[in-house]
Amino acid sequence: MNATERRQHKAADYRAKANAAAEAGKAASLETVRANHGRAEQRWTELADAEDARLKQYATAPGA
């Protein structure tokens, strides 16, 4: 697995975790629990977006 594939895999994994957090938040009955899952979803999405940005930067780097 090369660097690009690893980044793609990590981004997909982070997005899956964000989706799982969103679903768990929807299923929660307590507002504080929903809020915690919402924050987790946001963080996982930020991590996935960061991996996507690294992928884009890597793809446009000289010699890539």
CSV table of N, CA and C in Angstrom, one decimal:
chain,number,residue,atom,x,y,z
A,1,MET,N,0.9,-1.2,0.0
A,1,MET,CA,0.0,0.0,0.0
A,1,MET,C,0.9,1.2,0.0
A,2,ASN,N,0.7,2.1,-1.0
A,2,ASN,CA,1.5,3.3,-1.0
A,2,ASN,C,0.9,4.4,-0.2
A,3,ALA,N,1.6,5.6,-0.2
A,3,ALA,CA,1.1,6.7,0.6
A,3,ALA,C,-0.3,7.2,0.2
A,4,THR,N,-0.5,7.3,-1.0
A,4,THR,CA,-1.8,7.8,-1.5
A,4,THR,C,-2.9,6.8,-1.1
A,5,GLU,N,-2.7,5.5,-1.2
A,5,GLU,CA,-3.7,4.5,-0.8
A,5,GLU,C,-4.0,4.6,0.7
A,6,ARG,N,-2.9,4.8,1.5
A,6,ARG,CA,-3.0,4.9,2.9
A,6,ARG,C,-3.9,6.1,3.3
A,7,ARG,N,-3.6,7.2,2.7
A,7,ARG,CA,-4.4,8.4,2.9
A,7,ARG,C,-5.9,8.3,2.5
A,8,GLN,N,-6.1,7.6,1.4
A,8,GLN,CA,-7.5,7.4,1.0
A,8,GLN,C,-8.2,6.5,2.0
A,9,HIS,N,-7.5,5.4,2.4
A,9,HIS,CA,-8.0,4.5,3.4
A,9,HIS,C,-8.4,5.2,4.7
A,10,LYS,N,-7.4,6.0,5.2
A,10,LYS,CA,-7.7,6.8,6.4
A,10,LYS,C,-8.8,7.7,6.3
A,11,ALA,N,-8.9,8.4,5.2
A,11,ALA,CA,-10.1,9.4,5.0
A,11,ALA,C,-11.4,8.6,5.0
A,12,ALA,N,-11.4,7.5,4.3
A,12,ALA,CA,-12.7,6.7,4.3
A,12,ALA,C,-13.0,6.1,5.7
A,13,ASP,N,-12.0,5.7,6.4
A,13,ASP,CA,-12.2,5.2,7.8
A,13,ASP,C,-12.7,6.3,8.7
A,14,TYR,N,-12.2,7.5,8.6
A,14,TYR,CA,-12.6,8.7,9.4
A,14,TYR,C,-14.1,9.0,9.0
A,15,ARG,N,-14.4,9.0,7.7
A,15,ARG,CA,-15.8,9.3,7.3
A,15,ARG,C,-16.8,8.2,7.8
A,16,ALA,N,-16.4,7.0,7.8
A,16,ALA,CA,-17.2,5.9,8.4
A,16,ALA,C,-17.4,6.2,9.9
A,17,LYS,N,-16.4,6.6,10.6
A,17,LYS,CA,-16.5,6.9,12.0
A,17,LYS,C,-17.4,8.1,12.2
A,18,ALA,N,-17.3,9.1,11.4
A,18,ALA,CA,-18.2,10.2,11.5
A,18,ALA,C,-19.7,9.8,11.3
A,19,ASN,N,-19.9,9.0,10.3
A,19,ASN,CA,-21.3,8.5,10.0
A,19,ASN,C,-21.8,7.7,11.2
A,20,ALA,N,-20.9,6.9,11.8
A,20,ALA,CA,-21.4,6.1,13.0
A,20,ALA,C,-21.7,7.0,14.1
A,21,ALA,N,-20.9,8.0,14.3
A,21,ALA,CA,-21.2,9.0,15.4
A,21,ALA,C,-22.5,9.7,15.2
A,22,ALA,N,-22.8,10.1,13.9
A,22,ALA,CA,-24.0,10.7,13.6
A,22,ALA,C,-25.2,9.8,13.9
A,23,GLU,N,-25.1,8.6,13.5
A,23,GLU,CA,-26.2,7.6,13.7
A,23,GLU,C,-26.4,7.4,15.2
A,24,ALA,N,-25.3,7.3,15.9
A,24,ALA,CA,-25.4,7.1,17.4
A,24,ALA,C,-26.1,8.3,18.0
A,25,GLY,N,-25.8,9.5,17.5
A,25,GLY,CA,-26.4,10.7,18.0
A,25,GLY,C,-27.8,10.8,17.8
A,26,LYS,N,-28.3,10.3,16.6
A,26,LYS,CA,-29.7,10.3,16.3
A,26,LYS,C,-30.5,9.3,17.2
A,27,ALA,N,-29.8,8.3,17.6
A,27,ALA,CA,-30.4,7.2,18.4
A,27,ALA,C,-30.4,7.6,19.9
A,28,ALA,N,-29.6,8.5,20.3
A,28,ALA,CA,-29.5,8.9,21.7
A,28,ALA,C,-30.7,9.6,22.2
A,29,SER,N,-31.1,9.3,23.4
A,29,SER,CA,-32.3,10.0,24.0
A,29,SER,C,-31.9,11.2,24.8
A,30,LEU,N,-30.7,11.3,25.3
A,30,LEU,CA,-30.3,12.4,26.1
A,30,LEU,C,-29.6,13.5,25.2
A,31,GLU,N,-29.9,14.7,25.5
A,31,GLU,CA,-29.3,15.8,24.7
A,31,GLU,C,-27.8,15.9,24.9
A,32,THR,N,-27.3,15.6,26.1
A,32,THR,CA,-25.8,15.7,26.3
A,32,THR,C,-25.1,14.6,25.5
A,33,VAL,N,-25.8,13.4,25.4
A,33,VAL,CA,-25.2,12.3,24.6
A,33,VAL,C,-25.2,12.7,23.1
A,34,ARG,N,-26.3,13.2,22.7
A,34,ARG,CA,-26.4,13.7,21.3
A,34,ARG,C,-25.4,14.7,20.9
A,35,ALA,N,-25.1,15.6,21.9
A,35,ALA,CA,-24.1,16.7,21.7
A,35,ALA,C,-22.7,16.1,21.6
A,36,ASN,N,-22.4,15.1,22.5
A,36,ASN,CA,-21.1,14.4,22.4
A,36,ASN,C,-20.9,13.7,21.1
A,37,HIS,N,-21.9,13.0,20.6
A,37,HIS,CA,-21.8,12.4,19.3
A,37,HIS,C,-21.7,13.4,18.2
A,38,GLY,N,-22.3,14.5,18.3
A,38,GLY,CA,-22.2,15.5,17.3
A,38,GLY,C,-20.8,16.1,17.3
A,39,ARG,N,-20.2,16.3,18.4
A,39,ARG,CA,-18.8,16.8,18.4
A,39,ARG,C,-17.8,15.7,17.9
A,40,ALA,N,-18.1,14.4,18.2
A,40,ALA,CA,-17.3,13.4,17.6
A,40,ALA,C,-17.4,13.3,16.1
A,41,GLU,N,-18.6,13.5,15.6
A,41,GLU,CA,-18.8,13.5,14.2
A,41,GLU,C,-18.1,14.6,13.5
A,42,GLN,N,-18.1,15.8,14.1
A,42,GLN,CA,-17.4,16.9,13.6
A,42,GLN,C,-15.9,16.7,13.6
A,43,ARG,N,-15.3,16.1,14.6
A,43,ARG,CA,-13.9,15.9,14.7
A,43,ARG,C,-13.5,14.8,13.6
A,44,TRP,N,-14.3,13.7,13.5
A,44,TRP,CA,-13.9,12.7,12.5
A,44,TRP,C,-14.0,13.3,11.1
A,45,THR,N,-15.0,14.2,10.9
A,45,THR,CA,-15.1,14.8,9.5
A,45,THR,C,-13.9,15.7,9.3
A,46,GLU,N,-13.5,16.5,10.3
A,46,GLU,CA,-12.3,17.3,10.2
A,46,GLU,C,-11.0,16.5,9.8
A,47,LEU,N,-10.9,15.4,10.5
A,47,LEU,CA,-9.8,14.5,10.2
A,47,LEU,C,-9.8,14.0,8.8
A,48,ALA,N,-11.0,13.6,8.3
A,48,ALA,CA,-11.1,13.1,6.9
A,48,ALA,C,-10.8,14.2,6.0
A,49,ASP,N,-11.3,15.4,6.2
A,49,ASP,CA,-11.1,16.5,5.3
A,49,ASP,C,-9.6,16.9,5.3
A,50,ALA,N,-8.9,16.7,6.4
A,50,ALA,CA,-7.4,17.0,6.5
A,50,ALA,C,-6.7,15.9,5.6
A,51,GLU,N,-7.1,14.7,5.7
A,51,GLU,CA,-6.5,13.7,4.8
A,51,GLU,C,-6.7,14.0,3.4
A,52,ASP,N,-8.0,14.4,3.0
A,52,ASP,CA,-8.3,14.7,1.7
A,52,ASP,C,-7.4,15.9,1.2
A,53,ALA,N,-7.1,16.9,2.1
A,53,ALA,CA,-6.3,18.0,1.7
A,53,ALA,C,-4.8,17.5,1.5
A,54,ARG,N,-4.4,16.6,2.4
A,54,ARG,CA,-3.0,16.1,2.2
A,54,ARG,C,-2.9,15.3,0.9
A,55,LEU,N,-4.0,14.6,0.5
A,55,LEU,CA,-4.0,13.9,-0.7
A,55,LEU,C,-3.9,14.8,-1.9
A,56,LYS,N,-4.6,15.9,-1.9
A,56,LYS,CA,-4.6,16.9,-2.9
A,56,LYS,C,-3.2,17.5,-3.0
A,57,GLN,N,-2.7,17.9,-1.9
A,57,GLN,CA,-1.4,18.5,-1.8
A,57,GLN,C,-0.3,17.6,-2.4
A,58,TYR,N,-0.4,16.3,-2.0
A,58,TYR,CA,0.6,15.3,-2.4
A,58,TYR,C,0.5,15.1,-3.9
A,59,ALA,N,-0.8,15.1,-4.5
A,59,ALA,CA,-1.0,14.9,-5.9
A,59,ALA,C,-0.4,16.0,-6.7
A,60,THR,N,-0.4,17.2,-6.2
A,60,THR,CA,0.0,18.4,-6.9
A,60,THR,C,1.5,18.8,-6.7
A,61,ALA,N,2.1,18.0,-5.8
A,61,ALA,CA,3.5,18.3,-5.5
A,61,ALA,C,4.4,18.0,-6.7
A,62,PRO,N,5.5,18.7,-6.8
A,62,PRO,CA,6.4,18.4,-7.9
A,62,PRO,C,7.0,17.0,-7.8
A,63,GLY,N,7.0,16.3,-8.9
A,63,GLY,CA,7.5,14.9,-8.9
A,63,GLY,C,6.5,13.9,-8.4
A,64,ALA,N,5.3,14.3,-8.1
A,64,ALA,CA,4.3,13.3,-7.7
A,64,ALA,C,3.7,12.5,-8.8
